[in-house]
Tab-separated table of C-alpha atoms and ligand atoms in Angstrom:
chain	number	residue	atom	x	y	z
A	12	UNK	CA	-23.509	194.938	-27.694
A	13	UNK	CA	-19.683	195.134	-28.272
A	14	UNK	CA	-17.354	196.351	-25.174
A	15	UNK	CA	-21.253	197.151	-23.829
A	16	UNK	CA	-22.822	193.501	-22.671
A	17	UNK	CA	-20.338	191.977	-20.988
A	18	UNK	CA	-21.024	189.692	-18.147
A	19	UNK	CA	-20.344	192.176	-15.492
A	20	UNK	CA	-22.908	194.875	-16.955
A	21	UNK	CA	-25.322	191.857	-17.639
A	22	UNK	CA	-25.212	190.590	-14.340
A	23	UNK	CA	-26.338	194.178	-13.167
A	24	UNK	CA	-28.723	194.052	-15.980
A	25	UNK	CA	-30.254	190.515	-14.422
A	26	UNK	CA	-30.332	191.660	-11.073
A	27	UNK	CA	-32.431	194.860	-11.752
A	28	UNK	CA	-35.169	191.986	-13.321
A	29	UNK	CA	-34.164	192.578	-17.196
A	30	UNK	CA	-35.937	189.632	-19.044
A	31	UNK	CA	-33.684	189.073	-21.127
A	32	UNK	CA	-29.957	190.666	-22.034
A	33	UNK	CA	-27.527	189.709	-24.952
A	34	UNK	CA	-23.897	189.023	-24.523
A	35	UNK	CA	-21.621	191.194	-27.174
A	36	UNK	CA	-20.893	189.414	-30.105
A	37	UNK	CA	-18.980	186.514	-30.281
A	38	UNK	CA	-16.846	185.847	-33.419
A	39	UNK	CA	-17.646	182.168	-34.233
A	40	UNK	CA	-13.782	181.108	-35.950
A	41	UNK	CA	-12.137	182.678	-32.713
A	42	UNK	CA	-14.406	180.899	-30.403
A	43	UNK	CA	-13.395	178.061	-31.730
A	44	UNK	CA	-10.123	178.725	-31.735
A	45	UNK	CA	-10.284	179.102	-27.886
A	46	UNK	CA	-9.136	183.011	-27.980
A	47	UNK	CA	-9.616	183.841	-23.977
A	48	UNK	CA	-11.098	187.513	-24.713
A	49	UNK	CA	-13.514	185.916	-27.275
A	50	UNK	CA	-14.466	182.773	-24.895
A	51	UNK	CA	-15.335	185.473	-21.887
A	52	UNK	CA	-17.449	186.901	-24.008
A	53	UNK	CA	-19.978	183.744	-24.169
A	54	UNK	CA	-19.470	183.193	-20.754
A	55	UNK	CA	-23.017	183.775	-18.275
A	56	UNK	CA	-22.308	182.203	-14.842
A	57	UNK	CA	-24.782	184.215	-12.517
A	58	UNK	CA	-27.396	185.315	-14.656
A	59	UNK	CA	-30.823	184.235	-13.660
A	60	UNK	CA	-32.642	184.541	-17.071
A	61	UNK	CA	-31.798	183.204	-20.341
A	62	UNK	CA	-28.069	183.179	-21.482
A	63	UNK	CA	-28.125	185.074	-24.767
A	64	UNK	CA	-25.191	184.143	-26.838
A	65	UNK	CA	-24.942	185.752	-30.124
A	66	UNK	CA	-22.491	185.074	-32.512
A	67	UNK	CA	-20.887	186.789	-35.743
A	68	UNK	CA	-19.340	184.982	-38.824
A	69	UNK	CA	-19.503	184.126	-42.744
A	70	UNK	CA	-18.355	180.742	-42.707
A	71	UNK	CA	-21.117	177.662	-42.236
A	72	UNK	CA	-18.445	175.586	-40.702
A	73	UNK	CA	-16.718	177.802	-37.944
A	74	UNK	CA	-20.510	178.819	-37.144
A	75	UNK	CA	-21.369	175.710	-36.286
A	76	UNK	CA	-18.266	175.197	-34.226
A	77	UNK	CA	-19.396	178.106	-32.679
A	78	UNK	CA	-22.564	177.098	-31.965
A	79	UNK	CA	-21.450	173.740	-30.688
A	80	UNK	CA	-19.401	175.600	-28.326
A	81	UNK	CA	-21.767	178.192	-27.001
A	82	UNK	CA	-23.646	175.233	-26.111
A	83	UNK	CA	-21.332	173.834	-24.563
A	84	UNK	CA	-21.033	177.365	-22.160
A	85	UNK	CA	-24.639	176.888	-21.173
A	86	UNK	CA	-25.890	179.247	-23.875
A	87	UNK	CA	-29.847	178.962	-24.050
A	88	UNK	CA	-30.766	181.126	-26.824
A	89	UNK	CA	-28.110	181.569	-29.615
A	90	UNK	CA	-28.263	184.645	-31.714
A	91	UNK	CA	-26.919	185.353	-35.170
A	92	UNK	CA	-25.433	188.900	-36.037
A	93	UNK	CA	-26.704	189.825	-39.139
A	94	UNK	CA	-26.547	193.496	-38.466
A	95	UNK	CA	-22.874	194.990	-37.352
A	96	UNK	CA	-22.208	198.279	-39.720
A	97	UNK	CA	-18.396	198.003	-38.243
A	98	UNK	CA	-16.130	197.894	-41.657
A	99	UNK	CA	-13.926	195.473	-40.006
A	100	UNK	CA	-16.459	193.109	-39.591
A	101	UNK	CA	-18.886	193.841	-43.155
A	102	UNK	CA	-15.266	193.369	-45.206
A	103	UNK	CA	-15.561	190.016	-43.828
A	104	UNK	CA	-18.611	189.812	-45.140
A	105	UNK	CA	-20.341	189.243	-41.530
A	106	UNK	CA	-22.209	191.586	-39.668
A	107	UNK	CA	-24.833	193.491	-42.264
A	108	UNK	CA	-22.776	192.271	-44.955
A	109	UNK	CA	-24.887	189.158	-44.882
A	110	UNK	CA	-27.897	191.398	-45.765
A	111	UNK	CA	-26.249	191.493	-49.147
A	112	UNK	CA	-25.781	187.617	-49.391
A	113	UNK	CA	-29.213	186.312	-48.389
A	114	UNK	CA	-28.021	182.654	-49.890
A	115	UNK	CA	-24.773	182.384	-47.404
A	116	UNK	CA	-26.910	184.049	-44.568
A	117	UNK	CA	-29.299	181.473	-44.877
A	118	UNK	CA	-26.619	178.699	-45.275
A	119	UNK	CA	-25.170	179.722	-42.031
A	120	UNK	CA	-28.346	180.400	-40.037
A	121	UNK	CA	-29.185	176.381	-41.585
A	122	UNK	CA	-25.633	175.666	-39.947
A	123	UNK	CA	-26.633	176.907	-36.441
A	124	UNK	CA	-30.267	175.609	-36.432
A	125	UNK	CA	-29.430	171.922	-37.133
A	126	UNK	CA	-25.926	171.882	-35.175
A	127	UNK	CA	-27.681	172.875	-31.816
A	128	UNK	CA	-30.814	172.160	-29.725
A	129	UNK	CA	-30.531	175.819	-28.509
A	130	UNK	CA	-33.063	178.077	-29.769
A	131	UNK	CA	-31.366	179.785	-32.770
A	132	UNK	CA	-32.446	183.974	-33.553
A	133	UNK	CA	-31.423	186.318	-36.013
A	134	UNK	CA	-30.689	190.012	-35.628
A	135	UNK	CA	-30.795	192.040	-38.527
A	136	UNK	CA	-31.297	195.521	-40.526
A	137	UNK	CA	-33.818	196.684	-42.663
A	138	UNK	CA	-31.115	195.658	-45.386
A	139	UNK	CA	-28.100	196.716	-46.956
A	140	UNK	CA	-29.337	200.374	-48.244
A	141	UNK	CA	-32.418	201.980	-49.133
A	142	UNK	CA	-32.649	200.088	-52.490
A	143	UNK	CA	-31.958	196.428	-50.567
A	144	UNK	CA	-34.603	196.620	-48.230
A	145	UNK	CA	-34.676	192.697	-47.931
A	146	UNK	CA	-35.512	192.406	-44.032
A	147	UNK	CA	-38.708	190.888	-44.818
A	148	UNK	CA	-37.847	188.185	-47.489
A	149	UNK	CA	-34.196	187.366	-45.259
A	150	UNK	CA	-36.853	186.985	-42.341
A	151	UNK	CA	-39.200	184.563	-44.362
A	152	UNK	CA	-36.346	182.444	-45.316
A	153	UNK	CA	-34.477	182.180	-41.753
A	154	UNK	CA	-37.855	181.190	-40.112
A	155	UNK	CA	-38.143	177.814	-42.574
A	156	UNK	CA	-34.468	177.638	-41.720
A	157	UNK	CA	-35.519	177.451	-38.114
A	158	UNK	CA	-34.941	180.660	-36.622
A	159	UNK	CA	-37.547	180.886	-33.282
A	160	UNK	CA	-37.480	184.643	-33.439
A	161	UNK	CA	-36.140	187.824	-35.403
A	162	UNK	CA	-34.796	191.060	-34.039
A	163	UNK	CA	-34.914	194.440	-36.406
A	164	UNK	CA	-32.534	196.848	-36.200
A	165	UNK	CA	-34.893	199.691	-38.207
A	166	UNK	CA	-32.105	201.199	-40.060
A	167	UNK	CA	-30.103	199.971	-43.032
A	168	UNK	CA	-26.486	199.773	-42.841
A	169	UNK	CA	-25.425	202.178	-45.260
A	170	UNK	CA	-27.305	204.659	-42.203
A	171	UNK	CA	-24.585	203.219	-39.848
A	172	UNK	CA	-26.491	205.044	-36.644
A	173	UNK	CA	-27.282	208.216	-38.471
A	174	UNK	CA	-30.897	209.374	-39.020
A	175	UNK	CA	-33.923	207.892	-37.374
A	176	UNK	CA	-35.233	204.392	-36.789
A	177	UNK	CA	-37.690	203.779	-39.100
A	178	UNK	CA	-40.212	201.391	-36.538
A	179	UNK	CA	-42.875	201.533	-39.826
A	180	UNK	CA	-40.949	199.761	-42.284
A	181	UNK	CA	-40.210	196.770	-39.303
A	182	UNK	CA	-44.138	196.156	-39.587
A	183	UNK	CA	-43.852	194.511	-43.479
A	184	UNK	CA	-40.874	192.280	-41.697
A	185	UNK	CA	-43.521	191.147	-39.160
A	186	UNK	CA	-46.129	190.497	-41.487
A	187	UNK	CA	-43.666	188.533	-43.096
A	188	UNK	CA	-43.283	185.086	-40.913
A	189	UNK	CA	-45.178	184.288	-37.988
A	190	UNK	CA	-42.391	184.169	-35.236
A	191	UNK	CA	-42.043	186.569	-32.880
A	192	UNK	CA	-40.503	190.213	-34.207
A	193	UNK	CA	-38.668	192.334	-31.769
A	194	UNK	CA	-38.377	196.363	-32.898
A	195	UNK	CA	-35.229	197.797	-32.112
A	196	UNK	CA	-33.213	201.443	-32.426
A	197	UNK	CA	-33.661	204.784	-30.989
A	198	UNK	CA	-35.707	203.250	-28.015
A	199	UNK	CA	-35.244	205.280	-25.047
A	200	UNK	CA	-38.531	205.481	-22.706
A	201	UNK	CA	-41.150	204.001	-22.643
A	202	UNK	CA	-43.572	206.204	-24.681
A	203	UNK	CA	-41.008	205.560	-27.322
A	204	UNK	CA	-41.660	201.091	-27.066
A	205	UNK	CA	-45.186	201.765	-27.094
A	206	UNK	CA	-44.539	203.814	-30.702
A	207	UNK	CA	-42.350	201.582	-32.079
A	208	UNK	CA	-44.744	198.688	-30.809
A	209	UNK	CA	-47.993	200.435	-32.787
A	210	UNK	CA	-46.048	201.393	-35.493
A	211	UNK	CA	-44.270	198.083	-36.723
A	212	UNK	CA	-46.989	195.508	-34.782
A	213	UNK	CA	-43.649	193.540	-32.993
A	214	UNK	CA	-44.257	191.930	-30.299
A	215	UNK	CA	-41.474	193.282	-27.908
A	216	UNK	CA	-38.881	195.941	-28.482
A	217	UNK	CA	-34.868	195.693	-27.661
A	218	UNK	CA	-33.064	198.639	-25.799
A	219	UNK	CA	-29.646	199.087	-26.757
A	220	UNK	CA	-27.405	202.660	-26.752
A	221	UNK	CA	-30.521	203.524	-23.814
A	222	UNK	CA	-29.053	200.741	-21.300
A	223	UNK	CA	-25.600	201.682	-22.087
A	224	UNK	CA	-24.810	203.441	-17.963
A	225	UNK	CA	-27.720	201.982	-16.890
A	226	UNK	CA	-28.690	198.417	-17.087
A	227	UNK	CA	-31.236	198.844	-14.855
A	228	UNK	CA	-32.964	200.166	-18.055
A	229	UNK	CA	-34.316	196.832	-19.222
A	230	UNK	CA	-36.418	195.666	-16.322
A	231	UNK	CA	-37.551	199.371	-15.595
A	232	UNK	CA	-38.800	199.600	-19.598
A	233	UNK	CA	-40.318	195.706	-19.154
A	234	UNK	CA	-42.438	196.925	-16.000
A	235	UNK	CA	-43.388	199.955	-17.450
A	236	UNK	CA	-44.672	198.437	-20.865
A	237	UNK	CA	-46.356	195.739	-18.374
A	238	UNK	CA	-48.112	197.793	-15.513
A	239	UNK	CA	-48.094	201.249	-17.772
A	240	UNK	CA	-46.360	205.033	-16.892
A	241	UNK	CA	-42.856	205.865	-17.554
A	242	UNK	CA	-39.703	203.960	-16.837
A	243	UNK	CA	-38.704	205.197	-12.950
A	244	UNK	CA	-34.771	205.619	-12.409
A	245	UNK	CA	-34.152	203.022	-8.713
A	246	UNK	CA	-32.705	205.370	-5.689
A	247	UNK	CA	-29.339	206.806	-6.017
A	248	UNK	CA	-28.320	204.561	-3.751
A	249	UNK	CA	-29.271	201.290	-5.734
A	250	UNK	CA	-27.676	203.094	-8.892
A	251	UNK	CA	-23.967	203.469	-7.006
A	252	UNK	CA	-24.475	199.787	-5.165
A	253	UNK	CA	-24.619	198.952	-8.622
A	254	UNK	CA	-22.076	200.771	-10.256
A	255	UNK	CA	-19.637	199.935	-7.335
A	256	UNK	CA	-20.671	195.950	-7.776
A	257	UNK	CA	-20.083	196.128	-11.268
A	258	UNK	CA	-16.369	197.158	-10.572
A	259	UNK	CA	-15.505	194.438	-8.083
A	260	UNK	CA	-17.324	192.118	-10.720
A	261	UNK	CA	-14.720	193.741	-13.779
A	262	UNK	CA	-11.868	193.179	-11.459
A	263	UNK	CA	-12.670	189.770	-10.433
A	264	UNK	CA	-13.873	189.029	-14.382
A	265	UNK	CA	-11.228	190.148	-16.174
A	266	UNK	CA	-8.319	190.431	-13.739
A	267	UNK	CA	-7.335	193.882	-11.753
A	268	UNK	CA	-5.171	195.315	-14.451
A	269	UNK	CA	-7.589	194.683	-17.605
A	270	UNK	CA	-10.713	195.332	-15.135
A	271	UNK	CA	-10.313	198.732	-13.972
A	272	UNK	CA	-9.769	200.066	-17.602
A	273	UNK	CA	-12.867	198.101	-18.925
A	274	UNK	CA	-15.143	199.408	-16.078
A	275	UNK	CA	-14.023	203.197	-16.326
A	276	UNK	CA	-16.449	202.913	-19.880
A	277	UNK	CA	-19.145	201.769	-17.294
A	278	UNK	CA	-18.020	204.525	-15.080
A	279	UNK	CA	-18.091	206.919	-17.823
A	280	UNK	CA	-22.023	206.509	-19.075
A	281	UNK	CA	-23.498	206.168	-15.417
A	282	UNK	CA	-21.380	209.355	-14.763
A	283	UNK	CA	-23.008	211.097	-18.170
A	284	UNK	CA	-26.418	209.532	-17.299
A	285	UNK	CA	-27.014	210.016	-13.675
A	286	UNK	CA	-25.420	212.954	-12.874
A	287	UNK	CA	-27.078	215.255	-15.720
A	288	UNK	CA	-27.569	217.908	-13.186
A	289	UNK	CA	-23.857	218.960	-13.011
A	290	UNK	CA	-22.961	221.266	-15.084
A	291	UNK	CA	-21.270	220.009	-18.222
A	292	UNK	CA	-17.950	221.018	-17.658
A	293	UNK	CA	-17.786	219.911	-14.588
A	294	UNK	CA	-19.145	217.020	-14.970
A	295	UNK	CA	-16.303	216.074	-17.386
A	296	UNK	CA	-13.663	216.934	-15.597
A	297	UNK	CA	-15.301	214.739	-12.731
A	298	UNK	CA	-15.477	212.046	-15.100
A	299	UNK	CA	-11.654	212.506	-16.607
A	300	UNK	CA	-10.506	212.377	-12.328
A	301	UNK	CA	-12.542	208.801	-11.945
A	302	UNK	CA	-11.462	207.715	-15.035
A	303	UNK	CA	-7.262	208.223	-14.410
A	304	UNK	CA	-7.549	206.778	-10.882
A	305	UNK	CA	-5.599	203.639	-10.781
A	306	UNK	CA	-5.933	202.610	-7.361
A	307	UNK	CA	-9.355	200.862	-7.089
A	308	UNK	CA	-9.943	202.040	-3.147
A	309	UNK	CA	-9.385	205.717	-4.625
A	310	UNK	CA	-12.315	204.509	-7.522
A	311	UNK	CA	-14.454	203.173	-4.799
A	312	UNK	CA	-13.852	206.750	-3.058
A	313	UNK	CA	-14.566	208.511	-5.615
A	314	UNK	CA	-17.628	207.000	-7.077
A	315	UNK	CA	-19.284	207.191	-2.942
A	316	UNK	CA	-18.356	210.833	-3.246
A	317	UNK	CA	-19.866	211.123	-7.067
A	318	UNK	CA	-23.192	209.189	-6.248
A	319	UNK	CA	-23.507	210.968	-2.772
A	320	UNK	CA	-23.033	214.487	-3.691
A	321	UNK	CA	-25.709	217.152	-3.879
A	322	UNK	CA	-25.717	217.035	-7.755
A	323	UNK	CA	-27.239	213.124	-7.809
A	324	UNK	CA	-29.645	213.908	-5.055
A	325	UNK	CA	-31.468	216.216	-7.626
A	326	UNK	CA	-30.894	214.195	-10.382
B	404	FMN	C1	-21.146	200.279	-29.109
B	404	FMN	C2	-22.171	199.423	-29.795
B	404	FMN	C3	-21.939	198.066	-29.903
B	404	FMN	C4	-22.888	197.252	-30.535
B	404	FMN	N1	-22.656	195.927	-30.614
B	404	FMN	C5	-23.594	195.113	-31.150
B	404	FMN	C6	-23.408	193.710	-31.173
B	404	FMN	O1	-22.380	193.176	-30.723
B	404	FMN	N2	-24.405	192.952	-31.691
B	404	FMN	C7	-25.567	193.513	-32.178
B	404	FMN	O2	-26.454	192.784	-32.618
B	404	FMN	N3	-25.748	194.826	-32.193
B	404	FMN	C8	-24.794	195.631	-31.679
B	404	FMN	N4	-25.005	196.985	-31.667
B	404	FMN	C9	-26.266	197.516	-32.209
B	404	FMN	C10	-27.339	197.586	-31.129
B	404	FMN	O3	-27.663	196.299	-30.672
B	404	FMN	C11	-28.632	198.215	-31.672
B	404	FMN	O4	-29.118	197.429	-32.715
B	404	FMN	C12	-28.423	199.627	-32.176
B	404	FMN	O5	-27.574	200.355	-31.333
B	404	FMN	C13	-29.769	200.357	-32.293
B	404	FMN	O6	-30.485	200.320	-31.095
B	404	FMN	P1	-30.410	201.493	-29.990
B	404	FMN	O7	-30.776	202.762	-30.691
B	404	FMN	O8	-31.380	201.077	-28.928
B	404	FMN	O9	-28.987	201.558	-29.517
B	404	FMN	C14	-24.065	197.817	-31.076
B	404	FMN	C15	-24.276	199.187	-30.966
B	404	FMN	C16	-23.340	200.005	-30.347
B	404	FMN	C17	-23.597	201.472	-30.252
C-alpha cells in the first residue's frame, strides 16, 4: 500500500509473524530510471518471509525493466497493480485503468512472466464499473499468461473506496482459473475473513486499511483464521516497542530529516487505533503534540508517555 508498506512498517509487520506483506507500489519506468524514493520502495533487507514487490505501469518494456530489477533487489514474488483508483495513476492508464484494456494488461503481465523467474501475481478489481465487471475473464487470461496467483480487490474502480466490498461477486473470479484467489476489502477481524472466505470460496484473504497502525494485524488475523477466535491485540507494551522500533527504523531508512515526517503517519494510526479509549478530542490534540515534535528524544518521550498512560492500559 502507498506511503503505508514501506520497509519500516513491513519489518514490524514480519516480526509480529505476518505471512506475507506487500511493499507499496513501485512504478516500473522510475525504477528503472534509478529514482532513489522509487528504488527504496522495492527494497526488503530484514524481512524473514517472502519479499513482495509489486509494481505499477502501462508500458511492456519499462515493466520488464522493472521486473528485471526487482529481481535484481531480491524480490521473490512480483506483483502487478492492476487496481490503483488514484487519477494520477488511471490517466496513465495503469492502476485499474488496465481493467479497461484487458489486451495491454495481458501484454504486460506476458512481459513480467517471461522476463523473470520470480513468481509473477496480479492484483485487481472487480473491473472498471458495474457494467465492466471483467475480473473473471482478466483472471482467466493472466493465469495462461503465467500469473501463480490473483488478488481481488471486491470493488470496481468507479467505487474508488465508497460502498461495501462485494466478497460474492470475487467467487465467479475464483471459479474462473484454478490458481489460488485471495479476497480482499473491508476486512477487519476475523469473523469478517471467515465471511469473505464462505462467500467468494478464495483461498486466503488480504488485510489492507485494517493493518494501517497496526501491522501486527496480519499475523494476529493468520493465527486466528488458523487456530480459530478473534484476532487478540499483543500487550501495550509490545505495541509501543513496536511503534518506537519503527521510528529508529524510519530514521535510519530514510534519513533523520525525511524519517521523522514519514513515521508521524505511523504515529498517527497507532495513536487513532490503540488509544480509542481517550476521548476524541483529546486524543487529537495528543496526536497534533506527537506529530509537531521535531526532536526525536522528545518523540521517544512522548510516545513512552502515550503508550504508558492510563488511557492504553484500558484500551
Ligand atoms: C492509502 C492506500 C494506499 C494503497 N496503495 C495500494 C498499492 O500501492 N497497491 C495496491 O495494490 N493497493 C493499494 N491500496 C488498496 C489496498 O491494497 C486494498 O486493496 C484496499 O484498501 C481494500 O482493502 P482494505 O479494505 O482491506 O483496505 C491502497 C489503499 C490505500 C487506502
Amino acid at each position: 500500500m502507498a506511503g503505508v508498506t514501506d520497509l519500516p512498517f513491513r519489518r514490524q509487520a514480519d516480526r509480529f509473524g505476518a505471512p506475507y506483506v506487500v511493499s507499496e507500489m513501485v512504478a516500473s519506468a522510475e525504477l528503472a530510471k534509478a529514482r532513489p524514493d522509487v528504488v527504496r520502495r522495492a527494497a526488503g533487507e530484514g524481512l524473514k518471509g517472502p519479499l513482495v514487490t509489486q509494481l505499477a505501469g502501462r508500458d511492456p518494456e519499462w515493466m520488464r525493466v522493472g521486473a528485471r530489477l526487482a529481481e535484481d533487489c531480491g524480490a521473490d514474488v512480483i506483483d502487478i497493480n492492476m487496481g490503483c483508483p488514484a487519477k494520477c495513476v488511471t490517466s496513465g492508464q495503469a492502476g485499474s485503468a488496465l481493467m479497461r484494456e484487458p489486451d495491454l494488461a495481458l501484454r504486460l503481465i506476458e512481459a513480467v512472466a517471461e522476463s523473470v523467474a520470480t513468481p509473477v501475481t496480479v492484483k485487481m478489481r472487480l473491473g472498471w464499473d458495474e457494467t465492466q465487471l471483467n475480473a473473471p475473464d482478466i483472471a482467466r487470461r493472466a493465469q495462461s499468461a503465467g500469473a501463480r496467483m490473483i488478488v481481488v480487490h471486491g470493488r470496481t474502480r468507479k467505487q474508488f473506496y465508497n460502498g461495501a466490498a462485494d466478497w460474492a461477486a470475487i467467487a465467479e473470479t475464483v471459479a474462473a482459473v484454478s490458481i489460488p484467489v485471495i479476497a480482499n476489502g473491508d476486512i477487519r477481524t476475523a469473523d469478517d475473513a471467515r465471511t469473505a472466505l464462505r462467500l467468494s470460496g478464495a483461498s486466503g484473504v488480504m488485510i489492507g486499511r485494517g493493518a494501517q497502525g497496526r501491522p501486527w494485524a496480519p499475523a494476529a488475523l493468520a493465527r486466528a483464521l488458523s487456530h480459530g477466535g478473534d484476532m487478540r491485540d499483543p500487550p501495550m507494551r509490545a505495541i509501543l516497542d513496536s511503534l518506537l522500533a519503527l521510528y529508529e527504523d524510519s530514521l535510519a531508512f530514510y534519513g533523520q530529516h525525511h524519517g521523522l515526517k514519514v513515521a508521524r503517519k505511523h504515529i498517527a494510526w497507532s495513536i487513532d487505533a490503540f488509544l480509542p479509549k481517550m476521548e476524541p478530542t483529546l486524543r487529537r490534540r495528543m496526536r497534533a503534540d506527537v506529530c509537531m515534535l521535531d526532536d526525536p528524544q522528545a518523540v521517544r518521550e512522548a510516545l513512552s508517555r502515550l503508550f504508558g498512560g492510563p488511557w492504553a492500559e484500558a484500551a
